[in-house]
Amino acid sequence: MAEKDVNMLSLEEAAAELALLAQVLGAANLAYHQDDAPEISDSEYDRLKRRNAAIEAQYPSLKRADSPSEQVGAAPAEGFSKVIHAQRMLSLGNAFEDSEVEEFAQRVAKFLGVQDAGLSFTAEPKIDGLSLSLRYENGILVQAATRGDGETGENVTANARMIDSIPQQLQAVPELLEVRGEVYMSHADFENLNSEQAEKGAKPFANPRNAAAGSLRQLDANITKTRPLEFFAYAWGAVSEPLAETQMGAIERLGALGFVTNPLTKLCAGAEEMIAQYRVIEAKRATLPYDIDGVVYKVNALDLQERLGFRATTPRWAIAHKFPAELVWTRLEAIDIQVGRTGALSPVARLTPVTVGGVVVSNATLHNEDYILGRDNKGEEIRGGKDIRIGDWVQVYRAGDVIPKVADVDLSKRDESAAPYVFPTVCPECGSAAVREEGDAVRRCTGGLICPAQAVEKLKHFVSRKAFDIDGLGAKQIEMFYADEVLSIREPADIFTLAKRDAGELGKLKNREGWGSRSAEKLFEAIESKREIGFGRLLFALGIRHIGEQVAKLVAAHYVSWGRFREAMDAAQGERSEAWQELLNIDGIGEVVARALVTAFGQTHEREGIERLVSELIVVDAAQAASDSPVAGKTLVFTGTLEKMTRAEAKARAEALGAKVSGSVSAKTDLLIAGPGAGSKAKKAADLGIETIDEDGWISLVAGL
């Protein structure tokens, strides 16, 4: 497929695609991790997530608060108690081409400042099952938890005890040991289980992964006991003492303790050997008794893993090399237009349902009107210039991400009466003009808050899990309240006046269909419990364009208090002001993000809505960094050449210790770390009387932390 190059996306086009990806990938995460009923294939999920990451890398200022790259799994389902992981269970970054594996090895070497020829990696099959963490205290299994959203999982201890390949007791182990791995079901056991399901007249499982996940997450552990589940150990979480000095050594130690480890795990000297092992495992894939969807590579030396550390949701020292995606043909039945919270009109293909890699697909993204016409945003042909029409026979793929996409069109099967698709020029939700500005790939509704789609989507974002996360007030309830003529919710502040309005109205919430006295009381209590909220979370919840979760955290960490931030936004209305420059000096904040913030607080209508909301809340200052770090809460600037560690490693280390790293020196800079070749920044720091140390001083400062 001639897919549109990320480098060719305009800013607006990239933002629109990121919005759609967040929506589709979020829904897919819930379906896969919480409901055990995936709606799209693994390869399509991987492909879309990879696309999302590529766009964010090209346009970092557009990263959304609900970015799929910041999500790991999904929130724990109801019915199980929650377990907060001592160490987060993260996902892995993906590679799809050999060149990306080579780039991974080079990236690791560059970060560490070493020659990649001297690095070794492990390569192991990526099991398609359910991640599980087993906690042993003094050798006794005391807790088992699913990954959940990476921070909080489900307590499935009783169920895990029913799996024969999970030891209940260990000998000669650290006082605390968390063993992590994958619960899965073999092909033969899966077939037998489905035969039993058929005999009982019960619904068969879609695939072994669903069967394993559904079996482990039974509320009755006796049901789990009857299911043929197995467990591969491949990692660890919290430990009171190291298992070994290397990844391979630790895996061998786990095997010696009685855990089943994968025999195809191999130590590789560099990218060439990693790719060779990928080929070996790929060739064995069809004959393996269990499902795999790729190969995982990990830096072998554990001290190097520690130096490399983590990004928001993925380790820098590991990557998953995924197998190729699957392509299938089906019919395009209709093209629907969805309106997002920024007003972007996004076309969605409605397909005759088709199974792609074990998942039934009925919808696919069509990106924008140019994509439908068979061209990119520069007017150049894609798909050989073939347009897409309703009734066409289209090829759909799922190359490693969540959102299915249309890859090609079979013109030989096109009906002669099929007419070219005409993209709407008015909003299908409110009838306002849908305008496409020059140089923009996305057409947007001009209705603003009079457009119900935009208003409702903003409200849905406001109550989403990473924003206010109000129990009992989800997407469905938002739609209901938005349409309610008496107890309406049209802006965020209305949520916090709902109980007061309900008390004064004759049309009580408890009298509405689906509600009762207790459910209404529980909702009011849930809303009341969220009146106190952190600065960063509030900023993210506002749904300001380009302000994702990580950007909101950066801004909150810099300004600390909502009051100071609000004053700064007022002062930054003039782009040559000191306040504007301060905003731009925050590492990770570019002009697009800065302008979005300043504009939001400068528009009368939007500002008034924010003030009405804040008047109902208690906004908690951003948390200060760990107090035992000498750089916690301080603003650092690195300049010149660092000789004993790379700039990337130094920055990552500083941020891990709670420091803020800025790209420029100002009166607010606390410390300058200057290597050889330091120029104007060192001079400016001297003029301002800012403390300056060299690289050795920096290493000494943070030694042992």
XYZ file of C-alpha atoms in Angstrom:
705
model
C 0.000 0.000 0.000
C 1.189 3.504 -0.837
C 0.369 4.999 2.545
C 0.684 8.692 3.108
C 4.085 9.630 4.447
C 3.987 11.057 7.976
C 6.491 13.707 6.882
C 3.929 14.964 4.370
C 1.133 15.510 6.895
C 0.212 19.086 7.662
C -0.088 20.134 11.300
C -3.883 20.080 11.151
C -3.957 16.763 9.332
C -1.611 15.197 11.863
C -3.739 16.462 14.768
C -6.904 15.057 13.193
C -5.332 11.661 12.633
C -4.007 11.550 16.196
C -7.524 12.283 17.474
C -8.975 9.402 15.487
C -6.174 7.058 16.511
C -6.735 7.887 20.189
C -10.421 7.059 19.854
C -9.960 3.806 17.982
C -6.991 2.542 19.975
C -8.679 3.397 23.268
C -11.740 1.366 22.324
C -9.529 -1.487 21.158
C -7.604 -1.519 24.436
C -10.827 -1.906 26.408
C -12.135 -4.626 24.100
C -8.860 -6.569 24.229
C -7.615 -6.138 27.787
C -10.812 -5.727 29.776
C -13.513 -7.528 27.804
C -11.293 -10.261 26.267
C -13.240 -9.657 23.033
C -10.961 -7.856 20.545
C -12.656 -5.953 17.758
C -9.604 -5.673 15.527
C -6.622 -7.877 14.873
C -3.324 -7.633 16.734
C -1.440 -6.684 13.605
C -3.853 -3.883 12.779
C -3.602 -2.663 16.351
C 0.191 -2.674 16.107
C 0.167 -0.876 12.773
C -2.076 1.912 14.000
C -0.159 2.340 17.222
C 3.018 2.554 15.217
C 1.424 5.161 12.969
C 0.402 7.121 16.070
C 3.966 7.021 17.425
C 5.401 8.137 14.084
C 3.086 11.151 13.928
C 3.925 12.084 17.521
C 7.631 11.820 16.774
C 7.223 14.103 13.758
C 4.950 16.551 15.589
C 5.704 16.216 19.348
C 3.673 19.319 20.174
C 0.519 17.549 18.964
C 0.783 14.684 21.444
C -2.610 14.265 23.069
C -3.422 13.781 26.724
C -5.172 10.539 25.810
C -2.356 9.457 23.518
C -2.284 5.685 22.891
C 1.481 5.855 23.399
C 0.828 6.759 27.043
C -1.528 3.850 27.619
C -0.703 0.345 28.725
C -3.573 -2.129 28.587
C -6.853 -0.989 30.145
C -8.251 -0.251 33.590
C -9.067 -3.305 35.727
C -12.538 -4.722 35.218
C -15.133 -4.732 37.975
C -15.408 -7.917 40.011
C -11.759 -8.260 41.058
C -9.994 -6.330 43.795
C -7.280 -4.016 42.531
C -3.536 -4.475 42.934
C -1.112 -1.589 42.562
C 2.072 -2.949 40.996
C 5.241 -2.274 42.963
C 6.887 -1.696 39.589
C 4.815 -0.761 36.558
C 4.121 -3.436 33.958
C 4.956 -1.644 30.744
C 4.282 -2.417 27.117
C 6.960 -2.632 24.416
C 7.762 -0.462 21.462
C 7.340 -2.211 18.103
C 9.518 -2.811 15.064
C 8.198 -4.171 11.765
C 11.203 -3.984 9.469
C 14.757 -5.286 9.809
C 15.986 -1.719 9.482
C 14.049 -0.764 12.599
C 15.798 -3.491 14.565
C 19.129 -2.111 13.379
C 18.000 1.376 14.381
C 17.023 0.055 17.829
C 20.517 -1.362 18.378
C 22.095 1.864 17.141
C 19.787 3.954 19.332
C 20.741 1.961 22.416
C 24.439 2.337 21.623
C 24.085 6.067 21.011
C 22.206 6.610 24.270
C 24.916 4.756 26.186
C 27.741 6.315 24.212
C 29.266 2.939 23.274
C 29.949 0.971 20.103
C 26.953 -1.140 19.114
C 29.298 -3.978 18.154
C 30.003 -4.526 21.842
C 26.366 -4.934 22.903
C 24.541 -8.235 23.318
C 20.787 -8.835 23.337
C 18.399 -11.673 24.096
C 15.788 -12.726 21.525
C 12.684 -14.643 22.580
C 9.234 -15.429 21.117
C 6.511 -12.912 21.956
C 3.733 -15.067 23.418
C 0.179 -14.040 22.553
C -1.439 -14.476 25.957
C -2.291 -12.564 29.129
C 0.445 -10.854 31.167
C 0.656 -11.925 34.808
C 2.789 -10.849 37.755
C 3.456 -13.326 40.585
C 4.627 -11.998 43.945
C 6.599 -14.343 46.211
C 7.494 -13.417 49.786
C 10.001 -15.703 51.500
C 9.439 -18.149 48.658
C 5.639 -18.331 49.096
C 3.238 -17.214 46.357
C 1.168 -14.494 48.041
C -0.315 -12.572 45.134
C -0.977 -12.775 41.409
C -2.139 -9.799 39.355
C -2.925 -9.053 35.724
C -1.244 -6.114 34.013
C -4.401 -3.959 33.914
C -3.378 -0.452 32.865
C 0.244 -1.045 33.832
C -0.043 0.610 37.236
C -3.090 -1.187 38.641
C -4.131 -4.751 37.831
C -6.684 -7.334 38.940
C -6.076 -9.651 41.882
C -6.337 -13.161 40.415
C -4.333 -14.962 43.088
C -6.853 -17.763 43.655
C -7.035 -18.419 39.923
C -3.245 -18.426 39.433
C -2.906 -21.080 42.125
C -4.897 -23.384 39.830
C -2.243 -23.297 37.075
C 0.097 -26.282 37.345
C 3.098 -24.523 35.780
C 3.046 -21.773 38.435
C 5.042 -22.894 41.512
C 3.334 -22.290 44.855
C 6.604 -22.306 46.777
C 10.223 -21.577 45.849
C 13.514 -22.492 47.494
C 16.639 -20.333 47.852
C 15.138 -17.145 46.443
C 15.281 -13.476 47.427
C 12.989 -12.445 50.277
C 10.861 -10.570 47.728
C 10.547 -11.765 44.148
C 7.999 -10.759 41.525
C 8.065 -13.097 38.541
C 6.372 -11.911 35.377
C 5.313 -13.802 32.319
C 2.449 -14.842 30.069
C -0.537 -17.109 30.692
C -1.525 -18.921 27.502
C -3.388 -21.923 26.128
C -1.940 -24.397 23.635
C -3.622 -24.994 20.283
C -4.568 -28.565 21.181
C -6.079 -27.564 24.523
C -7.928 -24.709 22.846
C -9.523 -27.083 20.333
C -10.535 -29.481 23.113
C -12.007 -26.647 25.171
C -14.073 -25.391 22.239
C -15.314 -28.936 21.589
C -16.478 -29.069 25.200
C -18.120 -25.668 24.800
C -19.988 -26.924 21.723
C -21.182 -30.024 23.560
C -22.591 -27.824 26.325
C -24.220 -25.500 23.811
C -21.978 -22.679 25.066
C -20.372 -19.974 22.952
C -16.938 -21.004 21.601
C -13.868 -18.871 22.224
C -12.534 -16.830 19.299
C -8.882 -17.788 19.745
C -6.443 -19.214 22.328
C -5.576 -15.784 23.735
C -9.234 -14.997 24.488
C -9.703 -18.458 25.967
C -6.684 -18.020 28.252
C -7.703 -14.523 29.354
C -11.303 -15.515 29.961
C -10.248 -18.608 31.892
C -7.805 -16.764 34.153
C -10.297 -13.981 34.898
C -13.106 -16.196 36.176
C -14.681 -14.970 39.403
C -14.977 -18.636 40.402
C -11.445 -20.089 40.647
C -12.880 -23.610 40.342
C -13.727 -22.832 36.712
C -10.131 -21.747 36.130
C -9.009 -25.075 37.589
C -10.828 -26.947 34.805
C -9.125 -24.903 32.072
C -5.759 -26.055 30.615
C -3.697 -22.916 31.258
C 0.090 -22.683 31.091
C 2.645 -20.042 32.077
C 5.924 -18.899 30.521
C 8.201 -16.800 32.795
C 10.326 -14.184 31.021
C 10.766 -11.178 33.338
C 10.567 -9.882 36.903
C 9.328 -6.870 38.812
C 10.294 -5.909 42.347
C 13.118 -7.982 43.859
C 14.921 -7.629 47.184
C 18.190 -8.701 45.536
C 19.243 -9.202 41.902
C 18.586 -12.534 40.204
C 21.696 -12.244 38.024
C 23.863 -9.724 36.211
C 22.326 -10.357 32.782
C 18.920 -10.927 31.226
C 19.965 -14.365 30.035
C 21.359 -15.246 33.440
C 18.129 -14.181 35.134
C 16.030 -16.294 32.746
C 18.258 -19.291 33.465
C 17.846 -18.625 37.198
C 14.042 -18.581 36.811
C 14.248 -21.889 34.966
C 16.335 -23.379 37.767
C 13.730 -22.236 40.306
C 11.076 -24.311 38.567
C 9.472 -21.868 36.135
C 8.914 -22.804 32.508
C 10.973 -20.523 30.261
C 10.950 -20.488 26.486
C 13.622 -22.752 24.924
C 13.802 -20.531 21.836
C 15.316 -17.690 23.873
C 18.814 -16.998 22.541
C 21.700 -14.633 23.260
C 22.594 -12.526 20.204
C 25.611 -10.355 19.453
C 24.043 -7.399 17.672
C 21.259 -6.706 15.199
C 22.376 -9.227 12.566
C 22.104 -12.165 14.964
C 18.835 -10.796 16.409
C 17.274 -10.730 12.944
C 18.636 -14.207 12.204
C 16.914 -15.556 15.321
C 13.731 -13.756 14.258
C 13.861 -15.725 10.989
C 14.367 -18.990 12.901
C 11.400 -18.323 15.169
C 9.246 -17.078 12.274
C 9.932 -20.326 10.382
C 8.853 -22.342 13.447
C 5.750 -20.237 14.065
C 3.301 -22.505 12.242
C 4.518 -25.615 14.070
C 4.703 -24.183 17.593
C 1.975 -25.477 19.932
C 1.090 -21.935 21.035
C 0.455 -18.537 19.417
C 3.202 -15.954 19.022
C 3.038 -12.617 17.224
C 6.680 -11.614 17.054
C 10.083 -11.706 18.739
C 11.192 -9.598 21.718
C 14.740 -8.247 21.936
C 16.246 -7.057 25.246
C 19.627 -5.592 26.156
C 21.378 -8.425 27.991
C 23.383 -6.534 30.622
C 21.084 -5.522 33.470
C 23.257 -2.575 34.506
C 22.845 -1.191 30.985
C 19.079 -1.754 31.185
C 19.091 0.366 34.338
C 21.053 3.151 32.647
C 18.747 3.125 29.637
C 15.645 3.375 31.818
C 12.139 3.997 30.529
C 10.043 6.297 28.420
C 6.466 7.028 29.527
C 5.149 3.523 28.823
C 8.009 1.566 27.229
C 11.560 0.575 28.209
C 14.417 1.929 26.092
C 16.211 -1.408 26.394
C 13.632 -3.658 24.712
C 11.549 -3.814 21.550
C 9.106 -6.250 19.916
C 9.776 -7.257 16.309
C 6.263 -8.041 15.069
C 5.295 -10.458 12.309
C 3.769 -9.067 9.079
C 0.109 -8.069 8.906
C -2.730 -9.816 7.118
C -4.686 -8.415 4.156
C -8.279 -9.350 3.280
C -10.922 -8.168 0.812
C -14.456 -7.047 1.668
C -17.121 -4.639 0.450
C -17.412 -0.981 1.423
C -21.067 -0.527 2.362
C -21.060 3.127 3.401
C -18.911 6.086 4.393
C -19.921 7.851 7.605
C -18.581 11.152 8.866
C -17.664 11.506 12.542
C -17.116 14.894 14.154
C -14.456 15.085 16.861
C -14.070 17.473 19.768
C -11.874 19.786 17.690
C -14.494 19.852 14.913
C -12.513 17.629 12.541
C -14.678 15.691 10.074
C -13.275 12.154 9.921
C -14.533 9.656 7.306
C -15.102 6.087 8.507
C -15.615 3.116 6.192
C -18.502 0.799 7.106
C -17.557 -2.641 5.829
C -19.229 -5.959 5.283
C -17.864 -7.723 8.407
C -14.771 -9.759 7.656
C -12.321 -11.695 9.829
C -8.808 -10.262 9.752
C -6.297 -12.244 11.770
C -8.925 -13.779 14.014
C -10.794 -10.522 14.638
C -14.057 -9.452 13.007
C -13.618 -6.043 11.369
C -16.593 -3.923 10.275
C -15.113 -0.398 10.341
C -11.955 1.195 8.987
C -10.514 4.691 8.947
C -10.322 6.599 5.668
C -8.221 9.457 7.095
C -9.567 12.433 5.150
C -11.093 13.511 1.849
C -7.776 13.446 -0.021
C -7.228 9.838 1.009
C -10.618 8.912 -0.401
C -9.715 10.652 -3.664
C -6.462 8.697 -3.969
C -3.949 11.437 -3.239
C -1.874 12.838 -0.412
C -1.918 16.377 0.988
C 0.540 17.486 -1.691
C -1.727 16.262 -4.458
C 0.453 13.279 -5.339
C -1.085 9.889 -6.079
C -1.511 7.102 -3.553
C -2.951 3.675 -4.430
C -2.048 4.483 -8.015
C -4.541 7.359 -7.954
C -7.554 5.063 -7.419
C -10.364 6.745 -5.504
C -12.652 4.945 -3.046
C -16.387 4.690 -3.708
C -19.319 3.233 -1.811
C -19.904 -0.313 -3.044
C -16.229 -0.900 -3.889
C -14.429 -4.146 -3.160
C -11.641 -2.952 -0.844
C -8.574 -4.513 0.732
C -8.355 -4.095 4.506
C -5.290 -4.637 6.661
C -4.333 -4.744 10.314
C -0.586 -4.350 10.305
C 0.107 -4.047 13.993
C -2.275 -1.415 15.324
C -5.809 -0.921 16.503
C -7.612 0.837 13.671
C -8.257 -1.146 10.474
C -7.412 0.718 7.269
C -8.266 0.422 3.601
C -5.161 -0.528 1.630
C -6.413 -0.874 -1.942
C -9.418 -0.959 -4.295
C -10.279 -3.593 -6.906
C -11.449 -1.536 -9.886
C -12.350 -4.673 -11.852
C -15.216 -5.267 -9.427
C -16.485 -1.668 -9.352
C -20.116 -1.217 -10.352
C -20.484 1.098 -13.357
C -23.116 3.094 -11.476
C -20.796 3.812 -8.509
C -20.370 7.573 -8.197
C -17.328 9.378 -6.792
C -17.744 10.162 -3.100
C -18.529 13.825 -2.406
C -17.112 14.935 0.914
C -19.594 17.066 2.887
C -19.063 20.817 3.144
C -21.489 21.172 6.041
C -21.285 19.534 9.455
C -23.577 16.483 9.631
C -24.215 17.207 13.318
C -25.149 20.901 13.381
C -25.345 22.044 9.766
C -22.599 24.641 10.162
C -20.140 25.165 7.335
C -17.287 22.647 7.292
C -14.227 24.558 6.134
C -10.869 23.315 4.965
C -8.253 25.998 5.361
C -5.454 26.364 2.848
C -2.693 23.852 3.495
C -4.886 21.846 5.853
C -5.787 18.221 5.099
C -8.724 18.243 7.520
C -12.118 19.843 7.055
C -13.542 21.270 10.278
C -16.966 22.276 11.520
C -17.121 26.001 12.265
C -19.990 25.605 14.733
C -17.807 25.472 17.831
C -19.810 24.890 20.990
C -23.128 25.097 19.141
C -22.101 21.832 17.484
C -23.364 19.057 19.749
C -20.732 16.614 18.511
C -17.878 18.904 19.590
C -19.498 19.783 22.906
C -20.333 16.170 23.736
C -16.874 14.906 22.749
C -15.214 17.570 24.913
C -17.385 16.531 27.851
C -16.600 12.855 27.269
C -12.912 13.741 27.333
C -13.428 15.733 30.536
C -14.823 12.716 32.414
C -12.454 10.176 30.828
C -10.266 7.947 32.974
C -7.101 10.064 32.781
C -9.035 13.278 33.322
C -11.687 13.605 36.080
C -12.628 9.896 35.978
C -16.028 10.265 37.667
C -17.643 6.926 38.538
C -21.039 6.553 36.937
C -20.522 9.444 34.526
C -19.218 7.969 31.314
C -19.815 8.570 27.620
C -23.352 7.183 27.680
C -24.393 9.320 30.660
C -22.804 12.442 29.139
C -24.963 11.997 26.039
C -28.046 11.597 28.217
C -27.376 14.693 30.316
C -26.450 16.766 27.283
C -29.887 16.057 25.795
C -31.728 16.563 29.111
C -33.735 19.777 29.073
C -33.931 20.095 32.866
C -30.705 18.660 34.285
C -28.541 19.493 31.298
C -24.745 19.307 31.226
C -23.471 21.563 28.459
C -20.090 22.541 29.936
C -17.804 21.020 32.606
C -18.968 23.390 35.357
C -22.505 22.019 34.968
C -21.303 18.660 36.308
C -20.480 20.188 39.676
C -23.793 22.055 39.958
C -25.841 18.975 39.044
C -26.728 17.945 42.616
C -27.712 21.495 43.558
C -29.886 21.826 40.468
C -31.419 18.413 41.099
C -32.389 19.502 44.620
C -34.235 22.504 43.230
C -35.994 20.817 40.315
C -39.208 18.850 40.168
C -37.779 16.593 37.460
C -35.461 14.644 39.751
C -32.720 12.441 38.360
C -33.997 9.528 40.457
C -37.243 9.581 38.456
C -35.564 9.167 35.083
C -35.405 5.860 33.278
C -32.418 3.825 34.380
C -31.959 5.828 37.580
C -33.188 5.446 41.141
C -32.607 7.125 44.466
C -29.452 5.159 45.245
C -27.875 5.450 41.794
C -28.527 9.191 41.746
C -26.995 9.579 45.215
C -23.951 7.548 44.181
C -23.418 9.788 41.160
C -23.658 12.952 43.252
C -21.208 11.454 45.758
C -18.801 10.501 42.955
C -18.923 14.019 41.539
C -18.378 15.532 44.972
C -15.334 13.319 45.507
C -13.682 14.784 42.405
C -13.923 18.454 43.375
C -10.311 18.246 44.484
C -8.010 17.620 41.531
C -4.372 18.042 40.625
C -3.277 20.961 38.471
C -1.897 18.816 35.636
C -4.934 16.559 35.493
C -7.262 19.573 35.367
C -5.292 21.120 32.519
C -5.471 17.879 30.553
C -9.193 17.508 31.246
C -9.962 20.883 29.657
C -9.386 19.321 26.255
C -7.390 22.230 24.868
C -6.129 21.347 21.442
C -2.559 19.967 21.397
C -2.487 19.670 25.206
C -2.005 15.990 25.940
C -1.393 14.337 29.276
C 2.389 14.632 29.141
C 2.297 18.269 28.014
C -0.119 19.063 30.854
C 2.267 17.430 33.328
C 5.198 19.449 31.960
C 3.280 22.705 32.283
C 2.040 21.872 35.769
C 5.512 20.873 36.942
C 6.868 24.198 35.729
C 4.246 26.565 37.141
C 3.360 24.370 40.164
C 0.198 26.320 41.091
C -2.914 27.022 39.050
C -2.879 30.646 40.161
C 0.640 31.262 38.893
C -0.157 29.495 35.639
C -3.289 31.584 35.070
C -1.351 34.803 35.692
C 1.366 33.622 33.306
C -1.198 32.926 30.548
C -2.599 36.444 30.951
C 0.882 37.933 30.781
C 1.809 35.787 27.756
C -0.918 37.223 25.513
C 1.776 39.363 23.930
C 4.118 36.905 22.193
C 7.177 39.070 22.821
C 6.552 39.141 26.541
C 8.784 37.584 29.161
C 5.923 35.252 30.127
C 5.668 33.993 26.534
C 9.402 33.260 26.465
C 9.180 31.480 29.809
C 6.479 29.218 28.375
C 8.593 28.447 25.313
C 11.620 27.717 27.484
C 9.896 24.726 29.098
C 11.651 21.706 27.646
C 9.158 19.874 25.434
C 6.920 22.892 24.756
C 6.940 24.336 21.250
C 5.192 27.286 19.652
C 2.124 25.295 18.608
C 1.450 24.109 22.163
C 2.285 27.501 23.682
C -0.061 29.283 21.292
C -2.850 26.793 21.999
C -2.590 27.481 25.737
C -2.391 31.228 25.421
C -5.250 31.319 22.912
C -7.519 29.202 25.105
C -7.034 31.531 28.057
C -7.299 34.613 25.877
C -10.688 33.826 24.328
C -13.441 35.360 26.419
C -16.024 32.596 26.031
C -13.576 29.763 26.711
C -11.909 31.582 29.605
C -15.256 32.273 31.261
C -16.128 28.568 31.046
C -12.782 27.660 32.647
C -13.309 30.164 35.448
C -16.811 28.837 36.140
C -15.353 25.358 36.412
C -12.403 26.305 38.633
C -14.750 28.172 41.005
C -16.325 24.774 41.763
C -12.989 23.018 42.402
C -10.028 22.797 44.722
C -6.983 22.701 42.445
C -4.025 20.992 44.099
C -0.532 22.247 43.281
C 1.659 19.984 41.166
C 3.481 17.443 43.318
C 7.021 18.382 44.188
C 9.724 15.890 43.253
C 11.353 13.462 45.646
C 12.896 15.435 48.496
C 15.954 13.180 48.830
C 17.262 14.203 45.429
C 19.601 17.235 45.394
C 18.096 18.380 42.078
C 14.429 17.707 42.850
C 12.262 20.581 41.697
C 15.220 22.488 40.234
C 15.584 23.707 36.662
C 18.709 22.371 34.939
C 20.367 23.207 31.633
C 22.985 20.996 29.935
C 25.388 22.606 27.478
C 28.611 21.738 25.715
C 29.876 18.206 25.075
C 29.319 15.500 27.659
C 32.092 12.907 27.510
C 31.101 10.242 30.058
C 27.419 9.961 29.216
C 25.252 11.085 26.361
C 23.036 14.149 26.553
C 19.961 11.912 26.319
C 21.092 9.797 29.274
C 21.939 12.865 31.359
C 18.544 14.416 30.675
C 16.704 11.185 31.441
C 18.638 10.824 34.685
C 17.881 14.390 35.744
C 14.170 14.021 35.056
C 14.067 10.692 36.909
C 15.464 12.544 39.946
C 12.695 15.143 39.752
C 14.536 17.943 37.977
C 13.148 20.079 35.179
C 15.438 20.241 32.148
C 15.287 23.393 30.079
C 16.819 24.138 26.717
C 17.847 27.704 27.546
C 19.337 29.677 30.427
C 17.179 32.231 32.241
C 16.882 33.815 35.653
C 14.847 30.785 36.704
C 17.682 28.334 35.935
C 19.078 26.749 39.113
C 22.043 24.829 37.752
C 24.053 24.702 34.526
C 26.040 21.555 33.679
C 28.685 22.642 31.183
C 30.899 20.313 29.202
C 33.756 21.248 26.855
C 32.675 23.688 24.165
C 30.098 25.467 26.311
C 29.525 28.881 24.780
C 26.819 31.506 25.125
C 24.817 29.563 27.695
C 27.796 29.380 30.043
C 28.415 33.112 29.612
C 24.796 33.971 30.280
C 24.768 31.753 33.364
C 27.871 33.540 34.661
C 26.271 36.933 34.020
C 23.164 35.845 35.963
C 25.164 34.327 38.796
C 23.810 30.825 38.172
C 25.718 27.930 39.690
C 27.722 26.054 37.058
C 29.370 22.641 37.372
C 31.188 20.350 34.939
C 30.270 16.779 33.984
C 32.315 15.262 36.795
C 30.521 17.518 39.235
C 27.172 16.352 37.847
C 28.123 12.672 38.155
C 29.321 13.256 41.712
C 26.135 15.145 42.574
C 23.819 12.323 41.544
C 26.094 9.392 42.444
C 24.281 6.681 44.320
C 20.821 8.124 43.685
